[in-house]
Tab-separated table of C-alpha atoms in Angstrom:
chain	number	residue	atom	x	y	z
I	1	UNK	CA	147.203	83.444	152.771
I	2	UNK	CA	146.275	80.031	152.034
I	3	UNK	CA	148.636	77.214	152.257
I	4	UNK	CA	149.933	77.288	148.599
I	5	UNK	CA	150.620	80.996	148.644
I	6	UNK	CA	152.347	80.244	151.963
I	7	UNK	CA	154.211	77.745	150.484
I	8	UNK	CA	154.983	79.827	147.060
I	9	UNK	CA	156.248	82.647	149.458
I	10	UNK	CA	158.564	80.264	151.119
I	11	UNK	CA	160.126	78.883	148.180
I	12	UNK	CA	160.690	83.006	146.651
I	13	UNK	CA	162.653	83.678	150.152
I	14	UNK	CA	164.368	80.338	150.202
I	15	UNK	CA	165.773	80.985	146.589
I	16	UNK	CA	166.392	84.792	147.237
I	17	UNK	CA	168.561	84.244	150.331
I	18	UNK	CA	170.731	81.151	148.418
I	19	UNK	CA	171.723	83.501	145.640
I	20	UNK	CA	172.038	86.162	147.983
I	21	UNK	CA	174.357	83.262	149.705
I	22	UNK	CA	175.929	82.728	146.674
I	23	UNK	CA	176.598	86.627	145.945
I	24	UNK	CA	178.609	86.763	149.584
I	25	UNK	CA	180.121	83.712	149.068
I	26	UNK	CA	181.691	84.697	145.769
I	27	UNK	CA	182.515	88.216	147.089
I	28	UNK	CA	183.904	87.233	150.801
I	29	UNK	CA	185.794	83.475	149.784
I	30	UNK	CA	188.034	83.462	147.970
I	31	UNK	CA	190.013	80.810	147.940
I	32	UNK	CA	192.876	81.567	149.779
I	33	UNK	CA	190.513	82.385	152.753
I	34	UNK	CA	188.591	78.933	151.980
I	35	UNK	CA	192.042	77.541	152.657
I	36	UNK	CA	192.870	79.421	155.989
I	37	UNK	CA	189.426	78.535	157.185
I	38	UNK	CA	189.657	74.695	156.346
I	39	UNK	CA	193.221	74.882	158.122
I	40	UNK	CA	191.830	77.024	161.166
I	41	UNK	CA	189.271	74.324	161.380
I	42	UNK	CA	191.358	71.313	161.036
I	43	UNK	CA	193.935	72.989	163.378
I	44	UNK	CA	191.370	72.737	166.049
I	45	UNK	CA	190.536	69.217	165.184
I	46	UNK	CA	194.184	68.499	165.856
I	47	UNK	CA	194.140	69.705	169.176
I	48	UNK	CA	191.012	68.202	170.025
I	49	UNK	CA	192.591	65.034	168.995
I	50	UNK	CA	190.703	62.332	169.618
I	51	UNK	CA	189.577	59.927	166.423
I	52	UNK	CA	185.657	59.255	166.068
I	53	UNK	CA	185.317	55.563	167.359
I	54	UNK	CA	184.766	54.473	164.379
I	55	UNK	CA	186.128	55.672	161.113
I	56	UNK	CA	183.527	55.308	158.544
I	57	UNK	CA	185.615	55.381	155.736
I	58	UNK	CA	186.628	51.661	154.731
I	59	UNK	CA	189.692	51.141	152.650
I	60	UNK	CA	189.078	50.075	149.359
I	61	UNK	CA	189.503	46.732	148.568
I	62	UNK	CA	192.871	46.909	146.357
I	63	UNK	CA	195.116	44.443	144.654
I	64	UNK	CA	198.268	44.002	146.262
I	65	UNK	CA	200.802	44.387	143.607
I	66	UNK	CA	204.364	44.867	142.954
I	67	UNK	CA	203.586	48.536	143.227
I	68	UNK	CA	202.452	48.574	146.986
I	69	UNK	CA	205.780	47.765	148.577
I	70	UNK	CA	207.821	49.755	145.898
I	71	UNK	CA	205.439	52.656	147.586
I	72	UNK	CA	206.127	51.905	150.945
I	73	UNK	CA	209.477	51.888	150.236
I	74	UNK	CA	208.941	55.110	149.073
I	75	UNK	CA	207.224	56.687	151.728
I	76	UNK	CA	209.810	55.433	154.237
I	77	UNK	CA	212.611	57.074	151.913
I	78	UNK	CA	210.858	59.974	151.769
I	79	UNK	CA	210.192	60.351	155.667
I	80	UNK	CA	213.480	59.445	156.551
I	81	UNK	CA	214.415	61.928	154.101
I	82	UNK	CA	212.436	64.424	156.075
I	83	UNK	CA	213.645	64.048	159.325
I	84	UNK	CA	217.424	63.953	158.194
I	85	UNK	CA	216.993	66.969	156.694
I	86	UNK	CA	214.745	68.496	159.681
I	87	UNK	CA	216.546	67.341	162.655
I	88	UNK	CA	219.708	69.520	162.316
I	89	UNK	CA	217.893	72.951	161.433
I	90	UNK	CA	215.724	75.054	164.286
I	91	UNK	CA	211.859	74.425	164.090
I	92	UNK	CA	210.035	76.583	161.511
I	93	UNK	CA	208.111	79.242	162.621
I	94	UNK	CA	204.811	77.173	161.423
I	95	UNK	CA	205.968	74.485	163.581
I	96	UNK	CA	206.604	76.277	166.929
I	97	UNK	CA	202.958	77.659	166.268
I	98	UNK	CA	202.011	73.847	166.035
I	99	UNK	CA	203.623	73.396	168.995
I	100	UNK	CA	202.473	76.322	171.024
I	101	UNK	CA	198.806	75.505	170.294
I	102	UNK	CA	199.191	72.108	171.344
I	103	UNK	CA	200.764	73.398	174.723
I	104	UNK	CA	198.187	75.692	175.629
I	105	UNK	CA	195.117	73.559	174.473
I	106	UNK	CA	196.695	70.803	177.139
I	107	UNK	CA	194.211	70.336	180.186
I	108	UNK	CA	195.236	72.160	183.234
I	109	UNK	CA	194.254	75.603	184.780
I	110	UNK	CA	196.298	78.198	183.598
I	111	UNK	CA	196.634	82.086	184.696
I	112	UNK	CA	197.471	85.043	182.291
I	113	UNK	CA	197.556	88.988	183.336
I	114	UNK	CA	196.282	90.958	180.792
I	115	UNK	CA	197.371	94.702	180.516
I	116	UNK	CA	195.294	96.452	178.145
I	117	UNK	CA	195.517	99.863	176.469
I	118	UNK	CA	192.861	101.820	174.964
I	119	UNK	CA	193.093	104.886	172.063
I	120	UNK	CA	193.217	108.290	173.873
I	121	UNK	CA	189.632	110.105	173.980
I	122	UNK	CA	191.276	112.996	172.569
I	123	UNK	CA	190.547	114.927	175.328
I	124	UNK	CA	193.924	115.669	177.360
I	125	UNK	CA	193.097	113.262	179.546
I	126	UNK	CA	195.785	109.803	179.660
I	127	UNK	CA	194.297	106.988	177.378
I	128	UNK	CA	192.545	104.732	179.197
I	129	UNK	CA	194.034	101.094	180.735
I	130	UNK	CA	193.212	97.961	182.220
I	131	UNK	CA	195.013	95.408	183.963
I	132	UNK	CA	193.353	91.641	184.985
I	133	UNK	CA	193.746	88.144	184.936
I	134	UNK	CA	192.325	85.620	182.479
I	135	UNK	CA	192.200	82.484	184.267
I	136	UNK	CA	191.258	79.600	182.021
I	137	UNK	CA	190.463	75.654	182.859
I	138	UNK	CA	189.058	74.944	179.673
I	139	UNK	CA	186.685	76.227	176.821
I	140	UNK	CA	183.993	76.041	179.016
I	141	UNK	CA	185.994	77.431	182.314
I	142	UNK	CA	187.293	80.957	181.952
I	143	UNK	CA	187.118	83.840	184.161
I	144	UNK	CA	188.155	87.516	182.939
I	145	UNK	CA	188.983	90.068	186.258
I	146	UNK	CA	189.536	93.960	184.839
I	147	UNK	CA	190.122	96.421	186.791
I	148	UNK	CA	189.949	99.980	184.576
I	149	UNK	CA	192.110	103.238	185.287
I	150	UNK	CA	188.835	104.942	186.156
I	151	UNK	CA	188.009	102.590	188.976
I	152	UNK	CA	185.704	100.469	187.683
I	153	UNK	CA	186.320	96.960	187.861
I	154	UNK	CA	184.284	93.630	185.771
I	155	UNK	CA	184.360	90.346	185.933
I	156	UNK	CA	183.307	88.313	183.474
I	157	UNK	CA	183.086	84.172	183.221
I	158	UNK	CA	181.539	81.171	181.999
I	159	UNK	CA	181.249	77.933	184.032
I	160	UNK	CA	180.087	75.032	182.253
I	161	UNK	CA	176.538	76.301	181.400
I	162	UNK	CA	176.635	79.176	183.170
I	163	UNK	CA	178.164	82.699	181.707
I	164	UNK	CA	178.033	85.501	183.875
I	165	UNK	CA	179.584	89.033	184.877
I	166	UNK	CA	179.385	91.522	187.147
I	167	UNK	CA	180.318	95.051	187.413
I	168	UNK	CA	181.980	97.065	190.663
I	169	UNK	CA	178.678	99.421	190.136
I	170	UNK	CA	176.770	96.212	191.227
I	171	UNK	CA	175.018	95.147	188.088
I	172	UNK	CA	175.434	91.546	187.863
I	173	UNK	CA	174.238	89.639	184.454
I	174	UNK	CA	173.391	85.889	184.093
I	175	UNK	CA	172.979	84.616	180.991
I	176	UNK	CA	172.086	80.818	181.991
I	177	UNK	CA	172.512	78.092	179.345
I	178	UNK	CA	174.713	80.563	176.790
I	179	UNK	CA	178.095	79.376	177.305
I	180	UNK	CA	179.474	80.518	174.130
I	181	UNK	CA	182.580	83.053	175.172
I	182	UNK	CA	182.708	86.091	172.734
I	183	UNK	CA	185.877	86.744	171.075
I	184	UNK	CA	185.337	90.758	171.578
I	185	UNK	CA	183.736	91.258	174.757
I	186	UNK	CA	182.009	95.030	175.408
I	187	UNK	CA	183.102	97.441	177.787
I	188	UNK	CA	182.082	100.936	177.834
I	189	UNK	CA	185.672	101.513	177.130
I	190	UNK	CA	185.548	99.662	174.077
I	191	UNK	CA	185.455	95.792	172.636
I	192	UNK	CA	187.837	93.633	173.901
I	193	UNK	CA	189.635	90.776	172.582
I	194	UNK	CA	190.172	88.132	175.263
I	195	UNK	CA	190.154	84.731	174.497
I	196	UNK	CA	192.298	81.055	175.038
I	197	UNK	CA	195.486	81.130	174.040
I	198	UNK	CA	194.962	78.442	171.883
I	199	UNK	CA	192.500	80.094	170.079
I	200	UNK	CA	194.457	82.960	169.455
I	201	UNK	CA	197.042	80.701	167.893
I	202	UNK	CA	194.554	79.131	165.933
I	203	UNK	CA	194.049	82.337	164.690
I	204	UNK	CA	197.263	83.236	163.788
I	205	UNK	CA	198.029	80.112	161.582
I	206	UNK	CA	194.268	80.808	159.463
I	207	UNK	CA	195.071	84.608	159.165
I	208	UNK	CA	198.469	85.771	159.630
I	209	UNK	CA	201.752	85.469	158.171
I	210	UNK	CA	204.301	84.327	160.632
I	211	UNK	CA	208.331	84.295	160.958
I	212	UNK	CA	210.778	83.640	163.742
I	213	UNK	CA	211.891	87.030	165.017
I	214	UNK	CA	214.058	85.649	168.069
I	215	UNK	CA	215.954	88.430	170.070
I	216	UNK	CA	217.328	89.061	173.395
I	217	UNK	CA	218.045	85.298	173.814
I	218	UNK	CA	214.273	84.845	173.217
I	219	UNK	CA	212.310	82.639	171.143
I	220	UNK	CA	209.793	84.285	169.161
I	221	UNK	CA	207.085	84.273	166.465
I	222	UNK	CA	206.294	87.631	164.756
I	223	UNK	CA	202.857	87.432	163.188
I	224	UNK	CA	201.305	90.106	160.803
I	225	UNK	CA	197.615	89.714	159.435
I	226	UNK	CA	197.517	89.041	156.069
I	227	UNK	CA	193.647	88.634	156.055
I	228	UNK	CA	191.907	92.144	155.774
I	229	UNK	CA	188.808	90.462	156.629
I	230	UNK	CA	189.567	88.773	160.131
I	231	UNK	CA	189.055	91.066	162.796
I	232	UNK	CA	191.965	90.999	164.760
I	233	UNK	CA	195.305	92.713	166.057
I	234	UNK	CA	197.495	94.182	162.779
I	235	UNK	CA	200.878	92.304	165.036
I	236	UNK	CA	201.739	89.881	167.290
I	237	UNK	CA	204.555	89.077	168.642
I	238	UNK	CA	204.849	85.683	170.847
I	239	UNK	CA	207.607	84.767	173.189
I	240	UNK	CA	207.546	80.934	173.914
I	241	UNK	CA	209.431	78.829	176.540
I	242	UNK	CA	211.527	76.983	174.588
I	243	UNK	CA	211.099	74.056	176.548
I	244	UNK	CA	207.648	73.351	177.054
I	245	UNK	CA	206.644	75.845	173.850
I	246	UNK	CA	204.171	77.377	176.170
I	247	UNK	CA	203.296	81.080	175.567
I	248	UNK	CA	205.410	83.276	178.234
I	249	UNK	CA	204.195	86.478	176.651
I	250	UNK	CA	201.954	87.463	173.689
I	251	UNK	CA	201.761	91.155	172.463
I	252	UNK	CA	198.589	92.076	170.307
I	253	UNK	CA	199.032	95.481	168.434
I	254	UNK	CA	196.121	96.974	167.075
I	255	UNK	CA	196.579	99.024	163.923
I	256	UNK	CA	194.401	102.396	162.810
I	257	UNK	CA	190.841	102.312	163.132
I	258	UNK	CA	188.344	101.668	160.075
I	259	UNK	CA	188.636	104.216	157.671
I	260	UNK	CA	185.627	106.238	157.062
I	261	UNK	CA	184.361	104.279	154.516
I	262	UNK	CA	185.363	100.662	155.615
I	263	UNK	CA	183.101	98.219	156.459
I	264	UNK	CA	184.040	96.671	159.271
I	265	UNK	CA	183.775	92.507	158.799
I	266	UNK	CA	181.297	91.491	161.536
I	267	UNK	CA	178.929	94.294	160.468
I	268	UNK	CA	175.703	92.107	159.674
I	269	UNK	CA	174.744	93.647	156.325
I	270	UNK	CA	171.451	93.599	154.398
I	271	UNK	CA	170.975	90.201	152.598
I	272	UNK	CA	167.301	89.762	151.133
I	273	UNK	CA	164.746	91.789	150.546
I	274	UNK	CA	162.812	90.343	153.423
I	275	UNK	CA	164.645	91.635	155.961
I	276	UNK	CA	167.226	94.815	154.959
I	277	UNK	CA	169.259	96.491	157.612
I	278	UNK	CA	168.047	100.203	157.397
I	279	UNK	CA	169.620	103.163	158.707
I	280	UNK	CA	167.717	103.458	161.552
I	281	UNK	CA	168.105	101.834	165.130
I	282	UNK	CA	169.527	98.562	164.636
I	283	UNK	CA	166.589	95.377	164.386
I	284	UNK	CA	166.139	93.121	167.842
I	285	UNK	CA	167.634	90.232	166.463
I	286	UNK	CA	170.857	92.568	165.311
I	287	UNK	CA	173.562	91.164	167.603
I	288	UNK	CA	176.208	90.249	166.707
I	289	UNK	CA	178.116	86.583	167.131
I	290	UNK	CA	181.097	88.259	168.541
I	291	UNK	CA	180.494	91.066	170.022
I	292	UNK	CA	177.768	94.056	170.877
I	293	UNK	CA	175.955	96.230	167.888
I	294	UNK	CA	177.322	98.434	166.585
I	295	UNK	CA	176.956	102.078	168.080
I	296	UNK	CA	174.400	104.149	166.457
I	297	UNK	CA	175.856	105.470	162.773
I	298	UNK	CA	178.026	108.266	163.179
I	299	UNK	CA	178.436	108.098	166.831
I	300	UNK	CA	181.793	109.281	167.765
I	301	UNK	CA	184.953	106.743	168.290
I	302	UNK	CA	188.029	107.697	169.720
I	303	UNK	CA	189.350	108.998	166.546
I	304	UNK	CA	186.258	111.211	165.474
I	305	UNK	CA	183.167	109.532	163.920
I	306	UNK	CA	183.678	105.855	162.455
I	307	UNK	CA	180.893	103.816	161.142
I	308	UNK	CA	180.102	100.409	162.827
I	309	UNK	CA	182.904	99.423	165.025
I	310	UNK	CA	183.590	100.079	168.584
I	311	UNK	CA	187.239	101.264	169.478
I	312	UNK	CA	188.979	98.214	170.218
I	313	UNK	CA	192.691	98.576	172.184
I	314	UNK	CA	195.241	99.968	171.003
I	315	UNK	CA	197.593	97.397	172.593
I	316	UNK	CA	196.916	94.102	174.536
I	317	UNK	CA	199.886	92.335	176.516
I	318	UNK	CA	199.111	89.003	177.927
I	319	UNK	CA	201.841	86.881	180.195
I	320	UNK	CA	201.822	83.796	182.207
I	321	UNK	CA	200.786	84.215	185.860
I	322	UNK	CA	200.997	81.438	188.482
I	323	UNK	CA	198.009	79.679	189.027
I	324	UNK	CA	197.240	79.448	192.534
I	325	UNK	CA	198.690	76.090	194.398
I	326	UNK	CA	196.075	73.021	193.870
I	327	UNK	CA	194.774	74.786	191.097
I	328	UNK	CA	191.511	77.155	191.194
I	329	UNK	CA	189.242	76.732	193.855
I	330	UNK	CA	186.058	74.638	193.590
I	331	UNK	CA	183.223	77.294	192.319
I	332	UNK	CA	185.821	79.769	190.616
I	333	UNK	CA	184.316	79.882	187.514
I	334	UNK	CA	180.518	79.625	188.920
I	335	UNK	CA	178.362	82.720	189.415
I	336	UNK	CA	178.543	84.180	193.224
I	337	UNK	CA	176.018	83.180	195.263
I	338	UNK	CA	173.731	85.764	196.138
I	339	UNK	CA	172.821	86.182	199.992
J	1	UNK	CA	200.999	57.700	156.641
J	2	UNK	CA	197.186	58.708	156.321
J	3	UNK	CA	195.366	58.984	159.266
J	4	UNK	CA	191.774	59.663	159.710
J	5	UNK	CA	192.397	63.335	160.135
J	6	UNK	CA	193.894	63.743	157.001
J	7	UNK	CA	190.976	61.967	155.081
J	8	UNK	CA	189.059	64.149	157.111
J	9	UNK	CA	190.416	66.986	155.954
J	10	UNK	CA	190.482	66.233	152.042
J	11	UNK	CA	186.927	66.137	152.603
J	12	UNK	CA	185.956	68.801	154.531
J	13	UNK	CA	188.244	70.827	151.548
J	14	UNK	CA	186.462	69.170	149.044
J	15	UNK	CA	183.182	70.775	150.452
J	16	UNK	CA	184.012	73.948	152.192
J	17	UNK	CA	182.768	75.794	149.460
J	18	UNK	CA	179.487	74.562	149.402
J	19	UNK	CA	179.105	75.006	153.212
J	20	UNK	CA	180.208	78.617	153.539
J	21	UNK	CA	177.620	79.049	150.669
J	22	UNK	CA	174.972	77.554	153.125
J	23	UNK	CA	175.914	79.679	155.558
J	24	UNK	CA	175.960	82.711	153.960
J	25	UNK	CA	172.369	82.177	153.005
J	26	UNK	CA	171.440	80.617	156.608
J	27	UNK	CA	173.249	83.267	159.190
J	28	UNK	CA	174.692	86.501	159.275
J	29	UNK	CA	178.034	86.945	157.983
J	30	UNK	CA	179.363	87.367	161.018
J	31	UNK	CA	178.742	84.453	162.393
J	32	UNK	CA	179.920	82.645	159.353
J	33	UNK	CA	183.590	81.464	160.156
J	34	UNK	CA	183.007	80.476	163.534
J	35	UNK	CA	179.756	78.073	162.815
J	36	UNK	CA	182.114	77.108	159.578
J	37	UNK	CA	184.173	75.946	162.386
J	38	UNK	CA	182.091	74.654	164.689
J	39	UNK	CA	180.601	72.519	161.950
J	40	UNK	CA	183.560	71.083	161.237
J	41	UNK	CA	184.281	70.333	164.858
J	42	UNK	CA	181.110	68.318	165.281
J	43	UNK	CA	181.325	66.870	161.750
J	44	UNK	CA	184.812	65.321	163.483
J	45	UNK	CA	183.585	64.330	166.722
J	46	UNK	CA	180.575	62.491	164.978
J	47	UNK	CA	182.248	61.154	162.304
J	48	UNK	CA	181.687	57.503	163.664
J	49	UNK	CA	177.969	58.352	163.054
J	50	UNK	CA	178.360	59.034	159.043
J	51	UNK	CA	176.153	56.861	156.867
J	52	UNK	CA	178.726	56.333	153.850
J	53	UNK	CA	175.647	55.448	151.182
J	54	UNK	CA	175.076	59.523	151.748
J	55	UNK	CA	176.703	62.438	150.132
J	56	UNK	CA	179.237	63.835	152.721
J	57	UNK	CA	177.594	67.244	151.717
J	58	UNK	CA	174.457	66.604	153.138
J	59	UNK	CA	175.557	65.216	156.166
J	60	UNK	CA	178.044	68.255	156.629
J	61	UNK	CA	174.815	71.022	155.986
J	62	UNK	CA	172.467	68.997	158.234
J	63	UNK	CA	175.155	69.863	161.236
J	64	UNK	CA	175.318	73.392	159.939
J	65	UNK	CA	171.841	73.997	159.677
J	66	UNK	CA	171.781	72.435	163.624
J	67	UNK	CA	174.252	74.352	164.807
J	68	UNK	CA	173.319	77.364	162.840
J	69	UNK	CA	169.758	77.353	164.262
J	70	UNK	CA	170.700	76.521	167.709
J	71	UNK	CA	173.327	79.382	167.359
J	72	UNK	CA	170.414	81.429	166.195
J	73	UNK	CA	167.460	81.145	168.872
J	74	UNK	CA	170.294	81.339	171.727
J	75	UNK	CA	171.724	84.249	170.423
J	76	UNK	CA	168.083	86.007	169.584
J	77	UNK	CA	165.710	84.033	171.381
J	78	UNK	CA	163.766	83.426	168.989
J	79	UNK	CA	164.001	81.881	165.342
J	80	UNK	CA	163.515	83.994	162.451
J	81	UNK	CA	163.922	81.664	159.602
J	82	UNK	CA	160.823	79.317	159.134
J	83	UNK	CA	161.609	75.827	158.656
J	84	UNK	CA	160.129	75.766	155.225
J	85	UNK	CA	162.745	78.789	154.304
J	86	UNK	CA	165.531	76.710	155.375
J	87	UNK	CA	164.209	73.155	153.661
J	88	UNK	CA	163.839	75.524	150.212
J	89	UNK	CA	167.584	76.772	151.243
J	90	UNK	CA	168.805	72.528	151.687
J	91	UNK	CA	166.940	71.700	148.609
J	92	UNK	CA	168.609	74.353	146.329
J	93	UNK	CA	172.423	73.773	148.014
J	94	UNK	CA	171.389	69.460	147.583
J	95	UNK	CA	171.450	70.137	143.769
J	96	UNK	CA	175.349	70.792	144.084
J	97	UNK	CA	176.022	67.632	146.033
J	98	UNK	CA	176.435	65.114	143.001
J	99	UNK	CA	179.198	67.225	141.502
J	100	UNK	CA	182.276	68.196	143.053
J	101	UNK	CA	184.039	71.189	144.395
J	102	UNK	CA	185.565	72.423	141.050
J	103	UNK	CA	181.859	72.373	139.445
J	104	UNK	CA	180.498	74.413	142.780
J	105	UNK	CA	183.262	76.894	141.949
J	106	UNK	CA	182.792	77.195	138.134
J	107	UNK	CA	178.983	77.665	138.426
J	108	UNK	CA	179.495	80.201	141.160
J	109	UNK	CA	181.881	82.259	139.151
J	110	UNK	CA	179.063	82.580	136.702
J	111	UNK	CA	177.487	84.746	138.903
J	112	UNK	CA	179.562	87.807	137.749
J	113	UNK	CA	178.224	87.091	133.551
J	114	UNK	CA	174.667	87.080	135.187
J	115	UNK	CA	175.216	90.162	137.503
J	116	UNK	CA	176.934	91.741	134.165
J	117	UNK	CA	174.190	90.843	132.515
J	118	UNK	CA	171.230	92.027	134.640
J	119	UNK	CA	169.316	95.066	133.940
J	120	UNK	CA	170.884	98.251	134.830
J	121	UNK	CA	169.088	99.632	137.516
J	122	UNK	CA	169.055	95.596	139.075
J	123	UNK	CA	172.834	95.319	138.441
J	124	UNK	CA	173.339	98.816	140.369
J	125	UNK	CA	170.795	97.638	143.212
J	126	UNK	CA	173.036	94.466	143.319
J	127	UNK	CA	176.566	96.288	143.060
J	128	UNK	CA	175.629	98.862	146.152
J	129	UNK	CA	174.082	96.617	148.075
J	130	UNK	CA	176.715	93.641	148.072
J	131	UNK	CA	179.726	95.520	146.282
J	132	UNK	CA	179.283	98.489	148.720
J	133	UNK	CA	177.783	96.848	151.243
J	134	UNK	CA	175.044	99.799	151.444
J	135	UNK	CA	171.826	98.615	153.609
J	136	UNK	CA	169.104	99.417	151.309
J	137	UNK	CA	167.662	102.298	152.797
J	138	UNK	CA	170.611	104.333	151.858
J	139	UNK	CA	170.775	102.097	148.114
J	140	UNK	CA	167.541	104.283	147.639
J	141	UNK	CA	168.248	107.272	148.621
J	142	UNK	CA	171.096	106.745	146.040
J	143	UNK	CA	169.214	105.584	143.075
J	144	UNK	CA	166.415	107.898	143.993
J	145	UNK	CA	163.743	105.370	145.043
J	146	UNK	CA	161.572	103.988	147.363
J	147	UNK	CA	162.780	101.622	149.977
J	148	UNK	CA	160.185	99.169	148.607
J	149	UNK	CA	161.203	99.574	145.270
J	150	UNK	CA	165.120	98.845	145.789
J	151	UNK	CA	163.979	95.802	148.076
J	152	UNK	CA	161.638	94.778	144.623
J	153	UNK	CA	164.622	95.094	142.632
J	154	UNK	CA	166.748	93.091	144.735
J	155	UNK	CA	164.723	90.245	144.567
J	156	UNK	CA	163.879	90.318	141.127
J	157	UNK	CA	167.265	90.388	140.438
J	158	UNK	CA	168.394	87.412	142.614
J	159	UNK	CA	165.698	85.489	140.650
J	160	UNK	CA	167.171	86.532	137.630
J	161	UNK	CA	170.481	85.501	138.870
J	162	UNK	CA	169.048	82.257	139.743
J	163	UNK	CA	167.468	81.707	136.490
J	164	UNK	CA	170.733	83.131	134.713
J	165	UNK	CA	173.004	80.312	136.480
J	166	UNK	CA	170.052	77.692	135.508
J	167	UNK	CA	170.518	78.271	132.081
J	168	UNK	CA	174.522	78.263	132.281
J	169	UNK	CA	174.995	82.071	132.033
J	170	UNK	CA	172.567	84.330	129.870
J	171	UNK	CA	170.023	85.950	130.775
J	172	UNK	CA	166.336	85.259	129.826
């Protein structure tokens, strides 16, 4: 192929991909979803907090006329009015969620105790369970230790630029240079949703409807998933510490497995004529960003054959744990040293 | 009082549809939401570097492109999309930099009539592949054609849709 033909082929592919992108965008990104995505991203921006060094959006030169002081006075009146109205009322669900997100994003070591329950395999044996700890310093320092009911243990961590995992069977995998923590972690039992709580709360703000559901003297938020395209629990109940707004307990309940014919949100689809997905083995690069590639078509799931998605726990309970005095030891998040 | 993050949020919302369409053209569907968010975060951190003489959408897209390529090479240890193809996608996306979000949405909405105006076999291929999310091999079985033939139909259908959208909604 000569250079001109090469260029023409690239142009054709680019046009093909662009139209494919537009079709997908038209089909999947309804305005309410786009708003939710922007809201989620801006929630992270606001949690991150620091303003850029210089704001390049210089205010436009404008004349000061009689309207300016009036507008300022009106703004002050509105703010004062809102404050007056808001102060005697309990915080709204949205306000509480934002406060909880900010509290969970604050720097510092924290430990969460994790309890997981997987769907029963339907063979008469009890449903697999797992328990462990999830230690978090920041988004680049996290460590998950889980003991499965079958006796297997697994440790997965990201420490700076190293991401690694070990298994009780002796296997060790290091993924140096890729410190991205996946939303879903692959285990033989299924995909685990283990992520920083502030990230989880960001998702709640974007993809769930929330309401206060205080009870038993506890401050609680109840969230129900409204974006069917978002892969996550069906319902989340958060119990907050009334003074710090930190999450004391998060109860994540997953819904029914995907129905036959329902496509999981995060499964790679064919997008153009040049690199379609076939019914054969998944392509070498077909790994998902937030989890493992789907099992072979027709692979039995816990509820019979299910296309695409691996099983998820039916329930995950996360509770605040105690951090060792003085914080996590140095090297706690680093890969184990081989002798 | 409006602070920098409020101004930034308005700009992000204004360009969100165009950024999402760009990401959908360049990365797998499973990565789109994450990379959208990462792009916004990086843009916020680098807001001080933004040159106001350039369109904000182009700047945002440049960040998205770098993040997407970094993501793909980390994930797959390869660079599956040729730079020349990405340049071509960039050029098509850049045609929408001058307009506003409403214009872009209106243009994307024309897709429906362009798809509806396709010859039946092309329209079926598009519907089965995108709306029903079938792999090409299954589309081929459904329509009783070879995989290669379906790929060709999809390619031609997308080219006709592009031409239709350029002409304001009429299949030539």
